[in-house]
PDB file of C-alpha atoms in Angstrom:
ATOM      1  CA  MET X1242     -16.955  -4.896  -9.064  1.00  0.00           C
ATOM      2  CA  LYS X1243     -18.186  -5.465  -5.529  1.00  0.00           C
ATOM      3  CA  LEU X1244     -17.013  -2.784  -3.118  1.00  0.00           C
ATOM      4  CA  ALA X1245     -15.717  -3.424   0.384  1.00  0.00           C
ATOM      5  CA  ILE X1246     -15.640   0.323   1.083  1.00  0.00           C
ATOM      6  CA  ASN X1247     -17.621   3.038  -0.660  1.00  0.00           C
ATOM      7  CA  ALA X1248     -17.223   6.515   0.815  1.00  0.00           C
ATOM      8  CA  ALA X1249     -18.349   9.846  -0.596  1.00  0.00           C
ATOM      9  CA  GLY X1250     -17.657  13.377   0.595  1.00  0.00           C
ATOM     10  CA  LEU X1251     -16.035  12.497   3.934  1.00  0.00           C
ATOM     11  CA  ARG X1252     -15.248  15.639   5.914  1.00  0.00           C
ATOM     12  CA  LYS X1253     -13.595  16.201   9.264  1.00  0.00           C
ATOM     13  CA  SER X1254     -12.401  19.371  10.984  1.00  0.00           C
ATOM     14  CA  TYR X1255     -10.961  20.271  14.360  1.00  0.00           C
ATOM     15  CA  GLY X1256     -11.889  23.888  14.945  1.00  0.00           C
ATOM     16  CA  ASP X1257     -10.564  25.875  12.002  1.00  0.00           C
ATOM     17  CA  LYS X1258      -8.282  23.059  10.846  1.00  0.00           C
ATOM     18  CA  VAL X1259      -9.789  21.020   8.000  1.00  0.00           C
ATOM     19  CA  VAL X1260      -8.388  17.482   8.156  1.00  0.00           C
ATOM     20  CA  LEU X1261     -10.568  15.852   5.476  1.00  0.00           C
ATOM     21  CA  ASP X1262     -12.135  18.022   2.819  1.00  0.00           C
ATOM     22  CA  GLY X1263     -14.757  15.876   1.091  1.00  0.00           C
ATOM     23  CA  ILE X1264     -12.856  12.773  -0.022  1.00  0.00           C
ATOM     24  CA  ASP X1265     -14.312   9.876  -2.033  1.00  0.00           C
ATOM     25  CA  LEU X1266     -13.003   6.304  -1.726  1.00  0.00           C
ATOM     26  CA  ARG X1267     -13.971   3.103  -3.569  1.00  0.00           C
ATOM     27  CA  VAL X1268     -12.173  -0.069  -2.498  1.00  0.00           C
ATOM     28  CA  ALA X1269     -12.885  -3.364  -4.274  1.00  0.00           C
ATOM     29  CA  GLU X1270     -13.296  -6.550  -2.255  1.00  0.00           C
ATOM     30  CA  GLY X1271     -10.257  -8.827  -2.020  1.00  0.00           C
ATOM     31  CA  THR X1272      -7.749  -6.114  -2.938  1.00  0.00           C
ATOM     32  CA  ILE X1273      -5.086  -4.009  -1.244  1.00  0.00           C
ATOM     33  CA  PHE X1274      -5.831  -0.295  -1.281  1.00  0.00           C
ATOM     34  CA  SER X1275      -3.071   2.010  -0.050  1.00  0.00           C
ATOM     35  CA  LEU X1276      -3.524   5.576   1.157  1.00  0.00           C
ATOM     36  CA  LEU X1277      -0.379   7.690   0.955  1.00  0.00           C
ATOM     37  CA  GLY X1278       0.347  11.191   2.162  1.00  0.00           C
ATOM     38  CA  PRO X1279       2.688  13.211   4.383  1.00  0.00           C
ATOM     39  CA  ASN X1280       2.239  13.474   8.130  1.00  0.00           C
ATOM     40  CA  GLY X1281      -0.850  15.539   8.853  1.00  0.00           C
ATOM     41  CA  ALA X1282      -2.487  14.791   5.502  1.00  0.00           C
ATOM     42  CA  GLY X1283      -5.423  12.930   7.110  1.00  0.00           C
ATOM     43  CA  LYS X1284      -4.522   9.257   6.620  1.00  0.00           C
ATOM     44  CA  THR X1285      -5.058   8.138  10.211  1.00  0.00           C
ATOM     45  CA  THR X1286      -8.208  10.249  10.486  1.00  0.00           C
ATOM     46  CA  THR X1287      -9.604   8.459   7.430  1.00  0.00           C
ATOM     47  CA  VAL X1288      -8.889   5.066   8.991  1.00  0.00           C
ATOM     48  CA  GLN X1289     -10.435   6.128  12.287  1.00  0.00           C
ATOM     49  CA  ILE X1290     -13.634   7.307  10.591  1.00  0.00           C
ATOM     50  CA  LEU X1291     -14.023   4.209   8.410  1.00  0.00           C
ATOM     51  CA  SER X1292     -13.372   1.943  11.414  1.00  0.00           C
ATOM     52  CA  THR X1293     -15.959   3.811  13.585  1.00  0.00           C
ATOM     53  CA  LEU X1294     -13.354   5.248  15.974  1.00  0.00           C
ATOM     54  CA  LEU X1295     -14.246   8.784  14.870  1.00  0.00           C
ATOM     55  CA  THR X1296     -17.434  10.356  13.555  1.00  0.00           C
ATOM     56  CA  ALA X1297     -17.203  12.284  10.298  1.00  0.00           C
ATOM     57  CA  ASP X1298     -18.564  15.827  10.156  1.00  0.00           C
ATOM     58  CA  GLY X1299     -20.102  15.097   6.776  1.00  0.00           C
ATOM     59  CA  GLY X1300     -20.313  12.578   3.951  1.00  0.00           C
ATOM     60  CA  GLN X1301     -21.449   8.983   3.712  1.00  0.00           C
ATOM     61  CA  ALA X1302     -19.725   5.619   3.820  1.00  0.00           C
ATOM     62  CA  VAL X1303     -20.660   1.972   3.444  1.00  0.00           C
ATOM     63  CA  VAL X1304     -18.133  -0.464   4.905  1.00  0.00           C
ATOM     64  CA  ALA X1305     -18.566  -4.229   4.432  1.00  0.00           C
ATOM     65  CA  GLY X1306     -22.144  -3.611   3.331  1.00  0.00           C
ATOM     66  CA  HIS X1307     -23.063  -1.588   6.438  1.00  0.00           C
ATOM     67  CA  ASP X1308     -23.876   2.109   6.467  1.00  0.00           C
ATOM     68  CA  LEU X1309     -21.346   3.743   8.756  1.00  0.00           C
ATOM     69  CA  SER X1310     -23.825   6.167  10.330  1.00  0.00           C
ATOM     70  CA  VAL X1311     -26.764   3.746  10.574  1.00  0.00           C
ATOM     71  CA  ASN X1312     -25.102   0.498  11.617  1.00  0.00           C
ATOM     72  CA  PRO X1313     -21.641   1.121  13.135  1.00  0.00           C
ATOM     73  CA  SER X1314     -21.864  -2.117  15.148  1.00  0.00           C
ATOM     74  CA  GLY X1315     -22.276  -4.038  11.878  1.00  0.00           C
ATOM     75  CA  VAL X1316     -19.123  -2.349  10.578  1.00  0.00           C
ATOM     76  CA  ARG X1317     -17.203  -3.200  13.749  1.00  0.00           C
ATOM     77  CA  GLY X1318     -18.270  -6.833  13.475  1.00  0.00           C
ATOM     78  CA  SER X1319     -16.822  -7.065   9.955  1.00  0.00           C
ATOM     79  CA  ILE X1320     -13.472  -5.317  10.300  1.00  0.00           C
ATOM     80  CA  GLY X1321     -10.165  -5.528  12.091  1.00  0.00           C
ATOM     81  CA  VAL X1322      -7.775  -2.686  12.886  1.00  0.00           C
ATOM     82  CA  THR X1323      -4.040  -2.822  13.420  1.00  0.00           C
ATOM     83  CA  GLY X1324      -2.755   0.619  14.403  1.00  0.00           C
ATOM     84  CA  GLN X1325       0.640   2.266  14.200  1.00  0.00           C
ATOM     85  CA  PHE X1326       1.611   0.987  17.637  1.00  0.00           C
ATOM     86  CA  SER X1327       1.340  -2.565  18.877  1.00  0.00           C
ATOM     87  CA  ALA X1328      -1.730  -3.130  21.070  1.00  0.00           C
ATOM     88  CA  VAL X1329      -0.615  -6.366  22.701  1.00  0.00           C
ATOM     89  CA  ASP X1330      -0.697  -6.803  26.477  1.00  0.00           C
ATOM     90  CA  THR X1331       2.922  -7.227  27.497  1.00  0.00           C
ATOM     91  CA  MET X1332       1.963  -8.899  30.802  1.00  0.00           C
ATOM     92  CA  LEU X1333       0.209 -11.791  29.050  1.00  0.00           C
ATOM     93  CA  THR X1334       1.851 -14.455  26.917  1.00  0.00           C
ATOM     94  CA  GLY X1335       1.290 -14.468  23.184  1.00  0.00           C
ATOM     95  CA  GLU X1336      -1.134 -17.348  23.571  1.00  0.00           C
ATOM     96  CA  GLU X1337      -3.017 -15.565  26.354  1.00  0.00           C
ATOM     97  CA  ASN X1338      -3.321 -12.413  24.240  1.00  0.00           C
ATOM     98  CA  LEU X1339      -4.961 -14.425  21.481  1.00  0.00           C
ATOM     99  CA  LEU X1340      -7.259 -16.315  23.870  1.00  0.00           C
ATOM    100  CA  LEU X1341      -8.346 -13.006  25.373  1.00  0.00           C
ATOM    101  CA  MET X1342      -9.274 -11.688  21.920  1.00  0.00           C
ATOM    102  CA  CYS X1343     -11.219 -14.878  21.219  1.00  0.00           C
ATOM    103  CA  ASP X1344     -13.167 -14.330  24.449  1.00  0.00           C
ATOM    104  CA  LEU X1345     -13.916 -10.745  23.392  1.00  0.00           C
ATOM    105  CA  HIS X1346     -15.267 -12.089  20.103  1.00  0.00           C
ATOM    106  CA  HIS X1347     -17.518 -14.459  22.115  1.00  0.00           C
ATOM    107  CA  LEU X1348     -15.962 -17.640  20.757  1.00  0.00           C
ATOM    108  CA  SER X1349     -16.515 -20.763  22.818  1.00  0.00           C
ATOM    109  CA  LYS X1350     -13.540 -22.022  24.816  1.00  0.00           C
ATOM    110  CA  ALA X1351     -12.996 -24.901  22.407  1.00  0.00           C
ATOM    111  CA  GLU X1352     -13.302 -22.659  19.348  1.00  0.00           C
ATOM    112  CA  GLY X1353     -11.030 -20.071  20.998  1.00  0.00           C
ATOM    113  CA  ARG X1354      -8.337 -22.656  21.643  1.00  0.00           C
ATOM    114  CA  ARG X1355      -8.642 -23.960  18.074  1.00  0.00           C
ATOM    115  CA  ARG X1356      -8.473 -20.454  16.587  1.00  0.00           C
ATOM    116  CA  THR X1357      -5.513 -19.514  18.805  1.00  0.00           C
ATOM    117  CA  ALA X1358      -3.536 -22.608  17.787  1.00  0.00           C
ATOM    118  CA  GLU X1359      -4.342 -21.896  14.136  1.00  0.00           C
ATOM    119  CA  LEU X1360      -3.113 -18.304  14.340  1.00  0.00           C
ATOM    120  CA  LEU X1361       0.036 -19.183  16.272  1.00  0.00           C
ATOM    121  CA  GLU X1362       0.891 -21.636  13.491  1.00  0.00           C
ATOM    122  CA  GLN X1363      -0.030 -19.200  10.703  1.00  0.00           C
ATOM    123  CA  PHE X1364       2.142 -16.419  12.134  1.00  0.00           C
ATOM    124  CA  ASP X1365       5.079 -18.644  13.122  1.00  0.00           C
ATOM    125  CA  LEU X1366       4.632 -17.955  16.840  1.00  0.00           C
ATOM    126  CA  VAL X1367       4.239 -21.505  18.163  1.00  0.00           C
ATOM    127  CA  GLU X1368       7.623 -21.558  19.908  1.00  0.00           C
ATOM    128  CA  ALA X1369       6.998 -18.104  21.408  1.00  0.00           C
ATOM    129  CA  ALA X1370       3.396 -18.839  22.470  1.00  0.00           C
ATOM    130  CA  ARG X1371       4.228 -19.177  26.191  1.00  0.00           C
ATOM    131  CA  LYS X1372       6.512 -16.129  26.272  1.00  0.00           C
ATOM    132  CA  THR X1373       5.405 -12.567  26.956  1.00  0.00           C
ATOM    133  CA  PRO X1374       5.684  -9.972  24.143  1.00  0.00           C
ATOM    134  CA  MET X1375       8.410  -8.229  26.161  1.00  0.00           C
ATOM    135  CA  GLN X1376      10.613 -11.127  25.043  1.00  0.00           C
ATOM    136  CA  TYR X1377       9.589 -10.762  21.375  1.00  0.00           C
ATOM    137  CA  SER X1378      11.421  -8.961  18.591  1.00  0.00           C
ATOM    138  CA  GLY X1379       9.650  -6.035  16.915  1.00  0.00           C
ATOM    139  CA  GLY X1380       8.638  -8.238  13.998  1.00  0.00           C
ATOM    140  CA  MET X1381       7.227 -10.939  16.269  1.00  0.00           C
ATOM    141  CA  ARG X1382       5.224  -8.364  18.201  1.00  0.00           C
ATOM    142  CA  ARG X1383       3.721  -6.952  15.000  1.00  0.00           C
ATOM    143  CA  ARG X1384       2.843 -10.476  13.836  1.00  0.00           C
ATOM    144  CA  LEU X1385       1.092 -11.129  17.146  1.00  0.00           C
ATOM    145  CA  ASP X1386      -0.741  -7.801  16.830  1.00  0.00           C
ATOM    146  CA  LEU X1387      -2.033  -8.755  13.380  1.00  0.00           C
ATOM    147  CA  ALA X1388      -2.915 -12.266  14.559  1.00  0.00           C
ATOM    148  CA  MET X1389      -5.032 -10.735  17.338  1.00  0.00           C
ATOM    149  CA  THR X1390      -6.828  -8.650  14.711  1.00  0.00           C
ATOM    150  CA  LEU X1391      -7.710 -11.854  12.851  1.00  0.00           C
ATOM    151  CA  THR X1392      -9.336 -13.715  15.741  1.00  0.00           C
ATOM    152  CA  GLY X1393     -12.757 -12.502  14.631  1.00  0.00           C
ATOM    153  CA  ALA X1394     -12.125 -13.446  10.958  1.00  0.00           C
ATOM    154  CA  PRO X1395     -12.696  -9.888   9.645  1.00  0.00           C
ATOM    155  CA  ARG X1396     -13.590  -9.266   6.014  1.00  0.00           C
ATOM    156  CA  ILE X1397     -11.723  -5.944   5.967  1.00  0.00           C
ATOM    157  CA  ILE X1398      -8.502  -5.106   7.795  1.00  0.00           C
ATOM    158  CA  PHE X1399      -7.246  -1.564   8.314  1.00  0.00           C
ATOM    159  CA  LEU X1400      -3.463  -1.556   8.594  1.00  0.00           C
ATOM    160  CA  ASP X1401      -2.220   1.840   9.739  1.00  0.00           C
ATOM    161  CA  GLU X1402       1.540   1.890   9.087  1.00  0.00           C
ATOM    162  CA  PRO X1403       1.914  -1.783  10.107  1.00  0.00           C
ATOM    163  CA  THR X1404       5.650  -2.134   9.435  1.00  0.00           C
ATOM    164  CA  THR X1405       6.912   1.060  11.085  1.00  0.00           C
ATOM    165  CA  GLY X1406      10.182   0.357  12.888  1.00  0.00           C
ATOM    166  CA  LEU X1407      10.658  -3.139  11.480  1.00  0.00           C
ATOM    167  CA  ASP X1408      13.912  -4.303   9.917  1.00  0.00           C
ATOM    168  CA  PRO X1409      13.835  -5.200   6.186  1.00  0.00           C
ATOM    169  CA  ARG X1410      13.501  -8.971   6.794  1.00  0.00           C
ATOM    170  CA  SER X1411      10.588  -8.531   9.223  1.00  0.00           C
ATOM    171  CA  ARG X1412       8.940  -6.104   6.805  1.00  0.00           C
ATOM    172  CA  ARG X1413       9.141  -8.646   3.984  1.00  0.00           C
ATOM    173  CA  THR X1414       7.625 -11.283   6.262  1.00  0.00           C
ATOM    174  CA  MET X1415       4.689  -8.962   6.958  1.00  0.00           C
ATOM    175  CA  TRP X1416       4.278  -8.369   3.221  1.00  0.00           C
ATOM    176  CA  ASP X1417       4.018 -12.120   2.624  1.00  0.00           C
ATOM    177  CA  ILE X1418       1.386 -12.403   5.370  1.00  0.00           C
ATOM    178  CA  ILE X1419      -0.623  -9.519   3.892  1.00  0.00           C
ATOM    179  CA  ARG X1420      -0.514 -11.031   0.403  1.00  0.00           C
ATOM    180  CA  GLN X1421      -1.761 -14.372   1.752  1.00  0.00           C
ATOM    181  CA  LEU X1422      -4.643 -12.674   3.559  1.00  0.00           C
ATOM    182  CA  VAL X1423      -5.765 -11.123   0.274  1.00  0.00           C
ATOM    183  CA  LYS X1424      -5.514 -14.509  -1.466  1.00  0.00           C
ATOM    184  CA  ASP X1425      -7.899 -15.762   1.219  1.00  0.00           C
ATOM    185  CA  GLY X1426     -10.399 -13.034   0.271  1.00  0.00           C
ATOM    186  CA  VAL X1427      -9.635 -10.369   2.878  1.00  0.00           C
ATOM    187  CA  THR X1428      -9.630  -6.697   1.844  1.00  0.00           C
ATOM    188  CA  ILE X1429      -6.696  -4.627   3.097  1.00  0.00           C
ATOM    189  CA  PHE X1430      -6.823  -0.853   3.605  1.00  0.00           C
ATOM    190  CA  LEU X1431      -3.185   0.140   4.081  1.00  0.00           C
ATOM    191  CA  THR X1432      -1.594   3.407   5.122  1.00  0.00           C
ATOM    192  CA  THR X1433       2.172   3.534   5.018  1.00  0.00           C
ATOM    193  CA  GLN X1434       5.126   5.905   4.959  1.00  0.00           C
ATOM    194  CA  TYR X1435       7.173   3.340   3.031  1.00  0.00           C
ATOM    195  CA  LEU X1436       6.512   4.041  -0.646  1.00  0.00           C
ATOM    196  CA  GLU X1437       8.191   0.789  -1.684  1.00  0.00           C
ATOM    197  CA  GLU X1438       5.619  -1.007   0.478  1.00  0.00           C
ATOM    198  CA  ALA X1439       2.714   0.541  -1.428  1.00  0.00           C
ATOM    199  CA  ASP X1440       4.462  -0.153  -4.731  1.00  0.00           C
ATOM    200  CA  GLN X1441       4.985  -3.813  -3.835  1.00  0.00           C
ATOM    201  CA  LEU X1442       1.584  -4.528  -2.288  1.00  0.00           C
ATOM    202  CA  ALA X1443      -1.183  -2.211  -3.441  1.00  0.00           C
ATOM    203  CA  ASP X1444      -3.615  -2.896  -6.272  1.00  0.00           C
ATOM    204  CA  ARG X1445      -4.640   0.766  -6.147  1.00  0.00           C
ATOM    205  CA  ILE X1446      -3.074   3.779  -4.466  1.00  0.00           C
ATOM    206  CA  ALA X1447      -4.601   7.117  -3.482  1.00  0.00           C
ATOM    207  CA  VAL X1448      -2.535  10.158  -2.542  1.00  0.00           C
ATOM    208  CA  LEU X1449      -3.914  12.433   0.171  1.00  0.00           C
ATOM    209  CA  ASN X1450      -2.654  15.975   0.656  1.00  0.00           C
ATOM    210  CA  GLY X1451      -4.180  18.820   2.610  1.00  0.00           C
ATOM    211  CA  GLY X1452      -7.301  16.783   3.307  1.00  0.00           C
ATOM    212  CA  LYS X1453      -7.975  16.184  -0.403  1.00  0.00           C
ATOM    213  CA  LEU X1454      -7.305  13.244  -2.686  1.00  0.00           C
ATOM    214  CA  VAL X1455      -4.913  14.589  -5.309  1.00  0.00           C
ATOM    215  CA  ALA X1456      -4.413  11.377  -7.335  1.00  0.00           C
ATOM    216  CA  GLU X1457      -5.560   7.769  -7.513  1.00  0.00           C
ATOM    217  CA  GLY X1458      -4.684   4.773  -9.670  1.00  0.00           C
ATOM    218  CA  THR X1459      -2.345   1.816  -9.918  1.00  0.00           C
ATOM    219  CA  ALA X1460       1.306   2.377  -9.097  1.00  0.00           C
ATOM    220  CA  ASP X1461       2.179   2.433 -12.807  1.00  0.00           C
ATOM    221  CA  GLN X1462      -0.617   4.889 -13.609  1.00  0.00           C
ATOM    222  CA  LEU X1463       0.598   7.265 -10.912  1.00  0.00           C
ATOM    223  CA  LYS X1464       4.189   7.043 -12.121  1.00  0.00           C
ATOM    224  CA  ARG X1465       3.107   7.949 -15.650  1.00  0.00           C
ATOM    225  CA  MET X1466       1.546  11.155 -14.344  1.00  0.00           C
ATOM    226  CA  ILE X1467       4.991  12.522 -13.483  1.00  0.00           C
ATOM    227  CA  PRO X1468       7.443  13.878 -16.112  1.00  0.00           C
ATOM    228  CA  GLY X1469      10.808  12.196 -16.459  1.00  0.00           C
ATOM    229  CA  GLY X1470       9.882   8.823 -17.950  1.00  0.00           C
ATOM    230  CA  HIS X1471      11.999   7.697 -20.885  1.00  0.00           C
ATOM    231  CA  ILE X1472      13.014   4.761 -23.035  1.00  0.00           C
ATOM    232  CA  ARG X1473      16.766   4.174 -23.040  1.00  0.00           C
ATOM    233  CA  LEU X1474      18.260   2.922 -26.274  1.00  0.00           C
ATOM    234  CA  GLN X1475      21.812   1.572 -26.363  1.00  0.00           C
ATOM    235  CA  PHE X1476      23.766   1.239 -29.593  1.00  0.00           C
ATOM    236  CA  THR X1477      26.840  -0.667 -30.721  1.00  0.00           C
ATOM    237  CA  GLY X1478      28.566   2.316 -32.297  1.00  0.00           C
ATOM    238  CA  VAL X1479      28.647   6.082 -32.686  1.00  0.00           C
ATOM    239  CA  PRO X1480      27.185   6.136 -36.243  1.00  0.00           C
ATOM    240  CA  GLN X1481      23.993   4.417 -35.081  1.00  0.00           C
ATOM    241  CA  LEU X1482      23.809   6.744 -32.060  1.00  0.00           C
ATOM    242  CA  ASP X1483      24.251   9.805 -34.305  1.00  0.00           C
ATOM    243  CA  TYR X1484      21.525   8.696 -36.675  1.00  0.00           C
ATOM    244  CA  ALA X1485      19.071   7.927 -33.861  1.00  0.00           C
ATOM    245  CA  ALA X1486      19.867  11.216 -32.088  1.00  0.00           C
ATOM    246  CA  HIS X1487      19.066  13.074 -35.317  1.00  0.00           C
ATOM    247  CA  LEU X1488      15.831  11.104 -35.681  1.00  0.00           C
ATOM    248  CA  PHE X1489      14.708  11.749 -32.089  1.00  0.00           C
ATOM    249  CA  GLY X1490      15.506  15.432 -31.712  1.00  0.00           C
ATOM    250  CA  ASN X1491      14.052  15.672 -28.185  1.00  0.00           C
ATOM    251  CA  ALA X1492      16.219  12.845 -26.803  1.00  0.00           C
ATOM    252  CA  SER X1493      19.306  13.199 -24.608  1.00  0.00           C
ATOM    253  CA  ARG X1494      22.460  11.279 -25.498  1.00  0.00           C
ATOM    254  CA  ASP X1495      25.443   9.923 -23.613  1.00  0.00           C
ATOM    255  CA  ASP X1496      28.425   9.260 -25.876  1.00  0.00           C
ATOM    256  CA  ASP X1497      30.354   7.375 -23.170  1.00  0.00           C
ATOM    257  CA  THR X1498      27.674   4.705 -22.815  1.00  0.00           C
ATOM    258  CA  LEU X1499      26.329   5.004 -26.399  1.00  0.00           C
ATOM    259  CA  THR X1500      22.824   5.529 -25.045  1.00  0.00           C
ATOM    260  CA  LEU X1501      19.926   7.738 -26.033  1.00  0.00           C
ATOM    261  CA  ASP X1502      17.081   8.619 -23.654  1.00  0.00           C
ATOM    262  CA  VAL X1503      13.840   9.209 -25.532  1.00  0.00           C
ATOM    263  CA  PRO X1504      11.080  10.882 -23.434  1.00  0.00           C
ATOM    264  CA  SER X1505       8.134   8.499 -22.991  1.00  0.00           C
ATOM    265  CA  ASP X1506       5.306   7.652 -20.611  1.00  0.00           C
ATOM    266  CA  GLY X1507       6.437   4.016 -20.773  1.00  0.00           C
ATOM    267  CA  GLY X1508       3.070   2.831 -22.090  1.00  0.00           C
ATOM    268  CA  VAL X1509       2.600   0.044 -24.628  1.00  0.00           C
ATOM    269  CA  HIS X1510       1.404   2.474 -27.304  1.00  0.00           C
ATOM    270  CA  SER X1511       4.477   4.701 -26.882  1.00  0.00           C
ATOM    271  CA  LEU X1512       6.823   1.727 -26.947  1.00  0.00           C
ATOM    272  CA  ARG X1513       5.185   0.260 -30.054  1.00  0.00           C
ATOM    273  CA  SER X1514       5.372   3.630 -31.833  1.00  0.00           C
ATOM    274  CA  LEU X1515       9.076   3.993 -31.033  1.00  0.00           C
ATOM    275  CA  LEU X1516       9.878   0.459 -32.209  1.00  0.00           C
ATOM    276  CA  ASP X1517       7.961   1.033 -35.438  1.00  0.00           C
ATOM    277  CA  HIS X1518       9.916   4.276 -35.965  1.00  0.00           C
ATOM    278  CA  LEU X1519      13.225   2.476 -35.439  1.00  0.00           C
ATOM    279  CA  ASP X1520      12.236  -0.346 -37.750  1.00  0.00           C
ATOM    280  CA  HIS X1521      11.030   2.024 -40.473  1.00  0.00           C
ATOM    281  CA  ASN X1522      14.370   3.844 -40.395  1.00  0.00           C
ATOM    282  CA  ARG X1523      16.372   0.600 -40.181  1.00  0.00           C
ATOM    283  CA  ILE X1524      18.111   1.504 -36.942  1.00  0.00           C
ATOM    284  CA  ASP X1525      19.552  -1.449 -35.010  1.00  0.00           C
ATOM    285  CA  VAL X1526      19.479  -1.188 -31.218  1.00  0.00           C
ATOM    286  CA  ALA X1527      21.719  -3.269 -28.949  1.00  0.00           C
ATOM    287  CA  SER X1528      19.365  -2.998 -25.962  1.00  0.00           C
ATOM    288  CA  LEU X1529      16.260  -1.181 -24.802  1.00  0.00           C
ATOM    289  CA  SER X1530      14.924  -0.429 -21.316  1.00  0.00           C
ATOM    290  CA  VAL X1531      11.953   1.536 -19.979  1.00  0.00           C
ATOM    291  CA  HIS X1532      12.563   3.967 -17.108  1.00  0.00           C
ATOM    292  CA  LEU X1533       9.661   5.464 -15.184  1.00  0.00           C
ATOM    293  CA  PRO X1534       9.559   7.825 -12.202  1.00  0.00           C
ATOM    294  CA  ASP X1535       9.123   5.907  -8.942  1.00  0.00           C
ATOM    295  CA  LEU X1536       6.573   6.511  -6.184  1.00  0.00           C
ATOM    296  CA  ASP X1537       9.043   8.791  -4.424  1.00  0.00           C
ATOM    297  CA  ASP X1538       8.851  11.110  -7.434  1.00  0.00           C
ATOM    298  CA  VAL X1539       5.047  10.873  -7.386  1.00  0.00           C
ATOM    299  CA  PHE X1540       4.939  11.635  -3.667  1.00  0.00           C
ATOM    300  CA  PHE X1541       7.154  14.718  -3.899  1.00  0.00           C
ATOM    301  CA  ALA X1542       5.381  16.018  -6.994  1.00  0.00           C
ATOM    302  CA  LEU X1543       1.866  15.713  -5.561  1.00  0.00           C
ATOM    303  CA  THR X1544       2.264  16.493  -1.870  1.00  0.00           C
ATOM    304  CA  THR X1545       3.504  19.328   0.289  1.00  0.00           C
ATOM    305  CA  LYS X1546       5.283  19.410   3.635  1.00  0.00           C
ATOM    306  CA  ASP X1547       2.964  18.319   6.455  1.00  0.00           C
ATOM    307  CA  GLY X1548       0.165  17.770   3.925  1.00  0.00           C
ATOM    308  CA  VAL X1549      -0.844  21.450   3.914  1.00  0.00           C
ATOM    309  CA  ARG X1550      -1.143  23.577   0.794  1.00  0.00           C
TER     310      ARG X1550
END
């Protein structure tokens, strides 16, 4: 596995307040990595350090093949950053904002015009190109912000709460854009307060609390860490429900719906074992469904208010 980001022991303090307390991060190329945590947990500080906007007090990091402390300019030339708040110039048109970014990336005028036209098309901003962002909706402004980040064709993009304040339709549009970027080989480092967003997008998720990483894995792996998962069995009659309830003594039953909830981590091994048990005892089941805790449950179980323990 080739890593886009490899950080070890990152630390950052402001006076007596420890913001990052020796965190390790490994992000594979061409994936979406999401960092979750309550306000004050250190998410934005992590992004600022990895994107060279802040200097860590300790630890090491390699970003896009460049050592953060030795070659920060190499890091900056390989990444893009879209912050929590739109960075567009509201006095310039959308097209002029993009052309300005192309100039800052030292593209020739012809290449800048080509790249601008390409991004306006990609982000569905062609009709709004000659309008100022003051005339844009929130979703359009965020799309322009991300398009500006892409003018330099970065290999890694840091998205710090990119869909904050967007309506559900605009958020879904941003998700589609992010997924396409990853298909094109870009690595996304995402922080978000929307747990559904991390669940939908991220290949791996890390949970930050009190400056420490308290869990990391896929969304399903994190959900299985939290109690409350179960397999729901529904039966056609009370006799079958009675027999199954006797067989699974730790299950909870609902006579009105003829269902039995058997505690489970939802894994393949657990499901296979339960099915074998049912088959061995010749119990017919009308339907079966797996229920796992969601990322909200994970978040509340692993974090504290304001990210401080």
